């Protein structure tokens, strides 16, 4: 009889331990759920805030688009005016410089200036190349002069030594002749 009761008590204890384990798991899940609810609330608040910001930006964009369109139209008109002025300037320059352009065989002063500047640049480039060549030749000449000088110095000394030796020889010959 006691054995049976002991088995029943052991079974009840086993079930109680299982229930306690389940209770502990449920409490852990409830705690996780509470934190998740808090996180969800914060995320929803951020989403709401960002949604308001997006709506605000969309409103600003909607207001700015017509203004941008007006500015774009104004810019286009101003660019057209600039092009018209350029044409008028070219026409005026053409009439003022007509004979010069005819001699230069150019249709606009702008084209004449381009050719003139290119010609000027070619002249500057050529002058630069010639100046460089001149400097190179001058350096070569200076180098050659130094080499000649280096060769002349011993030759001059040798000639002077020969001259002195000849004088001494003549003196010795005179002394012998006396």
mmCIF file with all atom_site columns, C-alpha atoms in Angstrom:
data_model
loop_
_atom_site.group_PDB
_atom_site.id
_atom_site.type_symbol
_atom_site.label_atom_id
_atom_site.label_alt_id
_atom_site.label_comp_id
_atom_site.label_asym_id
_atom_site.label_entity_id
_atom_site.label_seq_id
_atom_site.pdbx_PDB_ins_code
_atom_site.Cartn_x
_atom_site.Cartn_y
_atom_site.Cartn_z
_atom_site.occupancy
_atom_site.B_iso_or_equiv
_atom_site.pdbx_formal_charge
_atom_site.auth_seq_id
_atom_site.auth_comp_id
_atom_site.auth_asym_id
_atom_site.auth_atom_id
_atom_site.pdbx_PDB_model_num
ATOM 1   C CA . UNK A 1 1   ? 0.000   0.000  0.000   1.00 0.00 ? 1   UNK A CA 1
ATOM 2   C CA . UNK A 1 2   ? 2.782   2.409  0.869   1.00 0.00 ? 2   UNK A CA 1
ATOM 3   C CA . UNK A 1 3   ? 4.532   1.538  -2.309  1.00 0.00 ? 3   UNK A CA 1
ATOM 4   C CA . UNK A 1 4   ? 1.558   2.539  -4.321  1.00 0.00 ? 4   UNK A CA 1
ATOM 5   C CA . UNK A 1 5   ? 1.254   5.797  -2.406  1.00 0.00 ? 5   UNK A CA 1
ATOM 6   C CA . UNK A 1 6   ? 4.971   6.378  -2.767  1.00 0.00 ? 6   UNK A CA 1
ATOM 7   C CA . UNK A 1 7   ? 4.696   5.893  -6.498  1.00 0.00 ? 7   UNK A CA 1
ATOM 8   C CA . UNK A 1 8   ? 1.727   8.243  -6.642  1.00 0.00 ? 8   UNK A CA 1
ATOM 9   C CA . UNK A 1 9   ? 3.627   10.841 -4.544  1.00 0.00 ? 9   UNK A CA 1
ATOM 10  C CA . UNK A 1 10  ? 6.675   10.451 -6.846  1.00 0.00 ? 10  UNK A CA 1
ATOM 11  C CA . UNK A 1 11  ? 4.453   10.865 -9.884  1.00 0.00 ? 11  UNK A CA 1
ATOM 12  C CA . UNK A 1 12  ? 2.818   13.943 -8.349  1.00 0.00 ? 12  UNK A CA 1
ATOM 13  C CA . UNK A 1 13  ? 6.245   15.391 -7.506  1.00 0.00 ? 13  UNK A CA 1
ATOM 14  C CA . UNK A 1 14  ? 7.400   14.662 -11.034 1.00 0.00 ? 14  UNK A CA 1
ATOM 15  C CA . UNK A 1 15  ? 4.320   16.400 -12.422 1.00 0.00 ? 15  UNK A CA 1
ATOM 16  C CA . UNK A 1 16  ? 4.827   19.296 -10.000 1.00 0.00 ? 16  UNK A CA 1
ATOM 17  C CA . UNK A 1 17  ? 8.442   19.678 -11.146 1.00 0.00 ? 17  UNK A CA 1
ATOM 18  C CA . UNK A 1 18  ? 7.260   19.639 -14.770 1.00 0.00 ? 18  UNK A CA 1
ATOM 19  C CA . UNK A 1 19  ? 4.581   22.221 -13.936 1.00 0.00 ? 19  UNK A CA 1
ATOM 20  C CA . UNK A 1 20  ? 7.184   24.356 -12.149 1.00 0.00 ? 20  UNK A CA 1
ATOM 21  C CA . UNK A 1 21  ? 9.450   24.126 -15.195 1.00 0.00 ? 21  UNK A CA 1
ATOM 22  C CA . UNK A 1 22  ? 6.548   25.116 -17.446 1.00 0.00 ? 22  UNK A CA 1
ATOM 23  C CA . UNK A 1 23  ? 5.639   27.961 -15.082 1.00 0.00 ? 23  UNK A CA 1
ATOM 24  C CA . UNK A 1 24  ? 9.251   29.209 -15.256 1.00 0.00 ? 24  UNK A CA 1
ATOM 25  C CA . UNK A 1 25  ? 9.233   29.015 -19.072 1.00 0.00 ? 25  UNK A CA 1
ATOM 26  C CA . UNK A 1 26  ? 5.901   30.849 -19.228 1.00 0.00 ? 26  UNK A CA 1
ATOM 27  C CA . UNK A 1 27  ? 7.267   33.610 -16.968 1.00 0.00 ? 27  UNK A CA 1
ATOM 28  C CA . UNK A 1 28  ? 10.357  33.901 -19.203 1.00 0.00 ? 28  UNK A CA 1
ATOM 29  C CA . UNK A 1 29  ? 8.179   34.097 -22.325 1.00 0.00 ? 29  UNK A CA 1
ATOM 30  C CA . UNK A 1 30  ? 5.890   36.648 -20.654 1.00 0.00 ? 30  UNK A CA 1
ATOM 31  C CA . UNK A 1 31  ? 8.948   38.757 -19.767 1.00 0.00 ? 31  UNK A CA 1
ATOM 32  C CA . UNK A 1 32  ? 10.241  38.491 -23.356 1.00 0.00 ? 32  UNK A CA 1
ATOM 33  C CA . UNK A 1 33  ? 6.765   39.407 -24.614 1.00 0.00 ? 33  UNK A CA 1
ATOM 34  C CA . UNK A 1 34  ? 6.699   42.527 -22.364 1.00 0.00 ? 34  UNK A CA 1
ATOM 35  C CA . UNK A 1 35  ? 10.084  43.677 -23.749 1.00 0.00 ? 35  UNK A CA 1
ATOM 36  C CA . UNK A 1 36  ? 8.951   42.940 -27.274 1.00 0.00 ? 36  UNK A CA 1
ATOM 37  C CA . UNK A 1 37  ? 5.788   45.004 -26.717 1.00 0.00 ? 37  UNK A CA 1
ATOM 38  C CA . UNK A 1 38  ? 7.925   47.914 -25.450 1.00 0.00 ? 38  UNK A CA 1
ATOM 39  C CA . UNK A 1 39  ? 10.231  47.576 -28.493 1.00 0.00 ? 39  UNK A CA 1
ATOM 40  C CA . UNK A 1 40  ? 7.214   47.365 -30.808 1.00 0.00 ? 40  UNK A CA 1
ATOM 41  C CA . UNK A 1 41  ? 5.769   50.528 -29.246 1.00 0.00 ? 41  UNK A CA 1
ATOM 42  C CA . UNK A 1 42  ? 9.091   52.380 -29.766 1.00 0.00 ? 42  UNK A CA 1
ATOM 43  C CA . UNK A 1 43  ? 9.354   51.162 -33.363 1.00 0.00 ? 43  UNK A CA 1
ATOM 44  C CA . UNK A 1 44  ? 5.755   52.235 -34.065 1.00 0.00 ? 44  UNK A CA 1
ATOM 45  C CA . UNK A 1 45  ? 6.493   55.665 -32.570 1.00 0.00 ? 45  UNK A CA 1
ATOM 46  C CA . UNK A 1 46  ? 9.584   56.001 -34.805 1.00 0.00 ? 46  UNK A CA 1
ATOM 47  C CA . UNK A 1 47  ? 7.536   54.923 -37.818 1.00 0.00 ? 47  UNK A CA 1
ATOM 48  C CA . UNK A 1 48  ? 4.879   57.522 -36.979 1.00 0.00 ? 48  UNK A CA 1
ATOM 49  C CA . UNK A 1 49  ? 7.529   60.235 -36.555 1.00 0.00 ? 49  UNK A CA 1
ATOM 50  C CA . UNK A 1 50  ? 9.246   59.301 -39.844 1.00 0.00 ? 50  UNK A CA 1
ATOM 51  C CA . UNK A 1 51  ? 5.882   59.177 -41.613 1.00 0.00 ? 51  UNK A CA 1
ATOM 52  C CA . UNK A 1 52  ? 5.176   62.751 -40.403 1.00 0.00 ? 52  UNK A CA 1
ATOM 53  C CA . UNK A 1 53  ? 8.616   63.856 -41.618 1.00 0.00 ? 53  UNK A CA 1
ATOM 54  C CA . UNK A 1 54  ? 8.016   62.230 -45.013 1.00 0.00 ? 54  UNK A CA 1
ATOM 55  C CA . UNK A 1 55  ? 4.633   63.972 -45.308 1.00 0.00 ? 55  UNK A CA 1
ATOM 56  C CA . UNK A 1 56  ? 6.261   67.276 -44.373 1.00 0.00 ? 56  UNK A CA 1
ATOM 57  C CA . UNK A 1 57  ? 9.008   66.780 -46.967 1.00 0.00 ? 57  UNK A CA 1
ATOM 58  C CA . UNK A 1 58  ? 6.441   65.757 -49.581 1.00 0.00 ? 58  UNK A CA 1
ATOM 59  C CA . UNK A 1 59  ? 4.487   68.956 -48.816 1.00 0.00 ? 59  UNK A CA 1
ATOM 60  C CA . UNK A 1 60  ? 7.644   71.059 -49.189 1.00 0.00 ? 60  UNK A CA 1
ATOM 61  C CA . UNK A 1 61  ? 8.476   69.315 -52.464 1.00 0.00 ? 61  UNK A CA 1
ATOM 62  C CA . UNK A 1 62  ? 4.948   69.869 -53.741 1.00 0.00 ? 62  UNK A CA 1
ATOM 63  C CA . UNK A 1 63  ? 5.283   73.581 -52.894 1.00 0.00 ? 63  UNK A CA 1
ATOM 64  C CA . UNK A 1 64  ? 8.763   73.807 -54.426 1.00 0.00 ? 64  UNK A CA 1
ATOM 65  C CA . UNK A 1 65  ? 7.937   72.133 -57.751 1.00 0.00 ? 65  UNK A CA 1
ATOM 66  C CA . UNK A 1 66  ? 5.868   75.023 -59.162 1.00 0.00 ? 66  UNK A CA 1
ATOM 67  C CA . UNK A 1 67  ? 8.492   77.499 -57.956 1.00 0.00 ? 67  UNK A CA 1
ATOM 68  C CA . UNK A 1 68  ? 11.236  75.428 -59.605 1.00 0.00 ? 68  UNK A CA 1
ATOM 69  C CA . UNK A 1 69  ? 9.211   75.277 -62.814 1.00 0.00 ? 69  UNK A CA 1
ATOM 70  C CA . UNK A 1 70  ? 8.814   79.055 -62.789 1.00 0.00 ? 70  UNK A CA 1
ATOM 71  C CA . UNK A 1 71  ? 12.541  79.468 -62.167 1.00 0.00 ? 71  UNK A CA 1
ATOM 72  C CA . UNK A 1 72  ? 13.336  77.003 -64.957 1.00 0.00 ? 72  UNK A CA 1
ATOM 73  C CA . UNK A 1 73  ? 11.132  78.936 -67.371 1.00 0.00 ? 73  UNK A CA 1
ATOM 74  C CA . UNK A 1 74  ? 12.757  82.206 -66.302 1.00 0.00 ? 74  UNK A CA 1
ATOM 75  C CA . UNK A 1 75  ? 16.192  80.665 -66.756 1.00 0.00 ? 75  UNK A CA 1
ATOM 76  C CA . UNK A 1 76  ? 15.248  79.430 -70.232 1.00 0.00 ? 76  UNK A CA 1
ATOM 77  C CA . UNK A 1 77  ? 14.006  82.893 -71.199 1.00 0.00 ? 77  UNK A CA 1
ATOM 78  C CA . UNK A 1 78  ? 17.182  84.490 -69.837 1.00 0.00 ? 78  UNK A CA 1
ATOM 79  C CA . UNK A 1 79  ? 19.343  81.990 -71.747 1.00 0.00 ? 79  UNK A CA 1
ATOM 80  C CA . UNK A 1 80  ? 17.414  82.840 -74.914 1.00 0.00 ? 80  UNK A CA 1
ATOM 81  C CA . UNK A 1 81  ? 18.011  86.540 -74.270 1.00 0.00 ? 81  UNK A CA 1
ATOM 82  C CA . UNK A 1 82  ? 21.719  85.877 -73.776 1.00 0.00 ? 82  UNK A CA 1
ATOM 83  C CA . UNK A 1 83  ? 21.854  83.977 -77.061 1.00 0.00 ? 83  UNK A CA 1
ATOM 84  C CA . UNK A 1 84  ? 20.015  86.842 -78.774 1.00 0.00 ? 84  UNK A CA 1
ATOM 85  C CA . UNK A 1 85  ? 22.493  89.338 -77.308 1.00 0.00 ? 85  UNK A CA 1
ATOM 86  C CA . UNK A 1 86  ? 25.404  87.183 -78.462 1.00 0.00 ? 86  UNK A CA 1
ATOM 87  C CA . UNK A 1 87  ? 23.917  87.155 -81.950 1.00 0.00 ? 87  UNK A CA 1
ATOM 88  C CA . UNK A 1 88  ? 23.464  90.924 -81.871 1.00 0.00 ? 88  UNK A CA 1
ATOM 89  C CA . UNK A 1 89  ? 27.025  91.385 -80.628 1.00 0.00 ? 89  UNK A CA 1
ATOM 90  C CA . UNK A 1 90  ? 28.383  89.123 -83.364 1.00 0.00 ? 90  UNK A CA 1
ATOM 91  C CA . UNK A 1 91  ? 26.337  90.993 -85.958 1.00 0.00 ? 91  UNK A CA 1
ATOM 92  C CA . UNK A 1 92  ? 27.544  94.360 -84.657 1.00 0.00 ? 92  UNK A CA 1
ATOM 93  C CA . UNK A 1 93  ? 31.147  93.175 -84.502 1.00 0.00 ? 93  UNK A CA 1
ATOM 94  C CA . UNK A 1 94  ? 30.739  91.741 -87.982 1.00 0.00 ? 94  UNK A CA 1
ATOM 95  C CA . UNK A 1 95  ? 29.653  95.086 -89.365 1.00 0.00 ? 95  UNK A CA 1
ATOM 96  C CA . UNK A 1 96  ? 32.351  96.981 -87.466 1.00 0.00 ? 96  UNK A CA 1
ATOM 97  C CA . UNK A 1 97  ? 35.124  94.593 -88.428 1.00 0.00 ? 97  UNK A CA 1
ATOM 98  C CA . UNK A 1 98  ? 33.746  93.662 -91.842 1.00 0.00 ? 98  UNK A CA 1
ATOM 99  C CA . UNK A 1 99  ? 36.823  94.645 -93.840 1.00 0.00 ? 99  UNK A CA 1
ATOM 100 C CA . UNK A 1 100 ? 39.193  93.038 -91.365 1.00 0.00 ? 100 UNK A CA 1
ATOM 101 C CA . UNK A 1 101 ? 37.158  89.833 -91.400 1.00 0.00 ? 101 UNK A CA 1
ATOM 102 C CA . UNK A 1 102 ? 37.070  89.861 -95.183 1.00 0.00 ? 102 UNK A CA 1
ATOM 103 C CA . UNK A 1 103 ? 40.875  90.065 -95.360 1.00 0.00 ? 103 UNK A CA 1
ATOM 104 C CA . UNK A 1 104 ? 41.235  87.359 -92.723 1.00 0.00 ? 104 UNK A CA 1
ATOM 105 C CA . UNK A 1 105 ? 38.608  85.212 -94.478 1.00 0.00 ? 105 UNK A CA 1
ATOM 106 C CA . UNK A 1 106 ? 36.594  84.760 -91.278 1.00 0.00 ? 106 UNK A CA 1
ATOM 107 C CA . UNK A 1 107 ? 32.853  85.015 -90.884 1.00 0.00 ? 107 UNK A CA 1
ATOM 108 C CA . UNK A 1 108 ? 32.800  86.268 -87.258 1.00 0.00 ? 108 UNK A CA 1
ATOM 109 C CA . UNK A 1 109 ? 35.128  88.198 -85.006 1.00 0.00 ? 109 UNK A CA 1
ATOM 110 C CA . UNK A 1 110 ? 34.998  85.276 -82.583 1.00 0.00 ? 110 UNK A CA 1
ATOM 111 C CA . UNK A 1 111 ? 36.426  83.001 -85.272 1.00 0.00 ? 111 UNK A CA 1
ATOM 112 C CA . UNK A 1 112 ? 39.062  85.640 -86.085 1.00 0.00 ? 112 UNK A CA 1
ATOM 113 C CA . UNK A 1 113 ? 40.048  85.825 -82.410 1.00 0.00 ? 113 UNK A CA 1
ATOM 114 C CA . UNK A 1 114 ? 40.281  82.040 -82.218 1.00 0.00 ? 114 UNK A CA 1
ATOM 115 C CA . UNK A 1 115 ? 42.585  81.933 -85.225 1.00 0.00 ? 115 UNK A CA 1
ATOM 116 C CA . UNK A 1 116 ? 44.613  84.899 -83.990 1.00 0.00 ? 116 UNK A CA 1
ATOM 117 C CA . UNK A 1 117 ? 45.018  83.403 -80.533 1.00 0.00 ? 117 UNK A CA 1
ATOM 118 C CA . UNK A 1 118 ? 46.006  80.057 -82.038 1.00 0.00 ? 118 UNK A CA 1
ATOM 119 C CA . UNK A 1 119 ? 48.525  81.829 -84.245 1.00 0.00 ? 119 UNK A CA 1
ATOM 120 C CA . UNK A 1 120 ? 49.800  83.761 -81.259 1.00 0.00 ? 120 UNK A CA 1
ATOM 121 C CA . UNK A 1 121 ? 50.070  80.561 -79.260 1.00 0.00 ? 121 UNK A CA 1
ATOM 122 C CA . UNK A 1 122 ? 51.940  78.853 -82.104 1.00 0.00 ? 122 UNK A CA 1
ATOM 123 C CA . UNK A 1 123 ? 54.343  81.804 -82.191 1.00 0.00 ? 123 UNK A CA 1
ATOM 124 C CA . UNK A 1 124 ? 54.833  81.636 -78.418 1.00 0.00 ? 124 UNK A CA 1
ATOM 125 C CA . UNK A 1 125 ? 55.412  77.879 -78.649 1.00 0.00 ? 125 UNK A CA 1
ATOM 126 C CA . UNK A 1 126 ? 57.952  78.305 -81.465 1.00 0.00 ? 126 UNK A CA 1
ATOM 127 C CA . UNK A 1 127 ? 59.733  81.080 -79.599 1.00 0.00 ? 127 UNK A CA 1
ATOM 128 C CA . UNK A 1 128 ? 59.886  78.843 -76.523 1.00 0.00 ? 128 UNK A CA 1
ATOM 129 C CA . UNK A 1 129 ? 61.346  75.950 -78.518 1.00 0.00 ? 129 UNK A CA 1
ATOM 130 C CA . UNK A 1 130 ? 63.930  78.237 -80.152 1.00 0.00 ? 130 UNK A CA 1
ATOM 131 C CA . UNK A 1 131 ? 64.840  79.735 -76.790 1.00 0.00 ? 131 UNK A CA 1
ATOM 132 C CA . UNK A 1 132 ? 65.336  76.239 -75.398 1.00 0.00 ? 132 UNK A CA 1
ATOM 133 C CA . UNK A 1 133 ? 67.510  75.281 -78.372 1.00 0.00 ? 133 UNK A CA 1
ATOM 134 C CA . UNK A 1 134 ? 69.548  78.491 -77.918 1.00 0.00 ? 134 UNK A CA 1
ATOM 135 C CA . UNK A 1 135 ? 70.119  77.679 -74.245 1.00 0.00 ? 135 UNK A CA 1
ATOM 136 C CA . UNK A 1 136 ? 71.179  74.142 -75.136 1.00 0.00 ? 136 UNK A CA 1
ATOM 137 C CA . UNK A 1 137 ? 73.658  75.417 -77.756 1.00 0.00 ? 137 UNK A CA 1
ATOM 138 C CA . UNK A 1 138 ? 75.029  78.042 -75.349 1.00 0.00 ? 138 UNK A CA 1
ATOM 139 C CA . UNK A 1 139 ? 75.527  75.332 -72.724 1.00 0.00 ? 139 UNK A CA 1
ATOM 140 C CA . UNK A 1 140 ? 77.286  73.144 -75.300 1.00 0.00 ? 140 UNK A CA 1
ATOM 141 C CA . UNK A 1 141 ? 79.545  76.037 -76.352 1.00 0.00 ? 141 UNK A CA 1
ATOM 142 C CA . UNK A 1 142 ? 80.404  76.846 -72.703 1.00 0.00 ? 142 UNK A CA 1
ATOM 143 C CA . UNK A 1 143 ? 81.202  73.184 -72.085 1.00 0.00 ? 143 UNK A CA 1
ATOM 144 C CA . UNK A 1 144 ? 83.419  73.007 -75.194 1.00 0.00 ? 144 UNK A CA 1
ATOM 145 C CA . UNK A 1 145 ? 85.221  76.230 -74.167 1.00 0.00 ? 145 UNK A CA 1
ATOM 146 C CA . UNK A 1 146 ? 85.927  74.763 -70.721 1.00 0.00 ? 146 UNK A CA 1
ATOM 147 C CA . UNK A 1 147 ? 87.327  71.610 -72.330 1.00 0.00 ? 147 UNK A CA 1
ATOM 148 C CA . UNK A 1 148 ? 89.526  73.680 -74.663 1.00 0.00 ? 148 UNK A CA 1
ATOM 149 C CA . UNK A 1 149 ? 90.661  75.784 -71.713 1.00 0.00 ? 149 UNK A CA 1
ATOM 150 C CA . UNK A 1 150 ? 91.509  72.633 -69.813 1.00 0.00 ? 150 UNK A CA 1
ATOM 151 C CA . UNK A 1 151 ? 93.594  71.495 -72.782 1.00 0.00 ? 151 UNK A CA 1
ATOM 152 C CA . UNK A 1 152 ? 95.138  74.954 -73.346 1.00 0.00 ? 152 UNK A CA 1
ATOM 153 C CA . UNK A 1 153 ? 96.313  75.384 -69.748 1.00 0.00 ? 153 UNK A CA 1
ATOM 154 C CA . UNK A 1 154 ? 98.823  72.524 -69.863 1.00 0.00 ? 154 UNK A CA 1
ATOM 155 C CA . UNK A 1 155 ? 99.826  73.529 -73.426 1.00 0.00 ? 155 UNK A CA 1
ATOM 156 C CA . UNK A 1 156 ? 100.408 77.126 -72.331 1.00 0.00 ? 156 UNK A CA 1
ATOM 157 C CA . UNK A 1 157 ? 102.408 75.923 -69.341 1.00 0.00 ? 157 UNK A CA 1
ATOM 158 C CA . UNK A 1 158 ? 104.356 73.545 -71.541 1.00 0.00 ? 158 UNK A CA 1
ATOM 159 C CA . UNK A 1 159 ? 105.094 76.305 -74.047 1.00 0.00 ? 159 UNK A CA 1
ATOM 160 C CA . UNK A 1 160 ? 106.217 78.588 -71.213 1.00 0.00 ? 160 UNK A CA 1
ATOM 161 C CA . UNK A 1 161 ? 108.394 75.785 -69.814 1.00 0.00 ? 161 UNK A CA 1
ATOM 162 C CA . UNK A 1 162 ? 109.918 75.193 -73.272 1.00 0.00 ? 162 UNK A CA 1
ATOM 163 C CA . UNK A 1 163 ? 110.582 78.929 -73.606 1.00 0.00 ? 163 UNK A CA 1
ATOM 164 C CA . UNK A 1 164 ? 112.289 79.038 -70.208 1.00 0.00 ? 164 UNK A CA 1
ATOM 165 C CA . UNK A 1 165 ? 114.246 75.908 -71.001 1.00 0.00 ? 165 UNK A CA 1
ATOM 166 C CA . UNK A 1 166 ? 115.391 77.427 -74.339 1.00 0.00 ? 166 UNK A CA 1
ATOM 167 C CA . UNK A 1 167 ? 116.507 80.613 -72.551 1.00 0.00 ? 167 UNK A CA 1
ATOM 168 C CA . UNK A 1 168 ? 118.398 78.569 -70.007 1.00 0.00 ? 168 UNK A CA 1
ATOM 169 C CA . UNK A 1 169 ? 119.926 76.519 -72.836 1.00 0.00 ? 169 UNK A CA 1
ATOM 170 C CA . UNK A 1 170 ? 121.024 79.687 -74.619 1.00 0.00 ? 170 UNK A CA 1
ATOM 171 C CA . UNK A 1 171 ? 122.523 80.994 -71.398 1.00 0.00 ? 171 UNK A CA 1
ATOM 172 C CA . UNK A 1 172 ? 124.345 77.746 -70.826 1.00 0.00 ? 172 UNK A CA 1
ATOM 173 C CA . UNK A 1 173 ? 125.595 77.812 -74.475 1.00 0.00 ? 173 UNK A CA 1
ATOM 174 C CA . UNK A 1 174 ? 126.800 81.385 -74.004 1.00 0.00 ? 174 UNK A CA 1
ATOM 175 C CA . UNK A 1 175 ? 128.519 80.453 -70.784 1.00 0.00 ? 175 UNK A CA 1
ATOM 176 C CA . UNK A 1 176 ? 130.182 77.522 -72.640 1.00 0.00 ? 176 UNK A CA 1
ATOM 177 C CA . UNK A 1 177 ? 131.172 79.756 -75.484 1.00 0.00 ? 177 UNK A CA 1
ATOM 178 C CA . UNK A 1 178 ? 132.783 82.271 -73.211 1.00 0.00 ? 178 UNK A CA 1
#
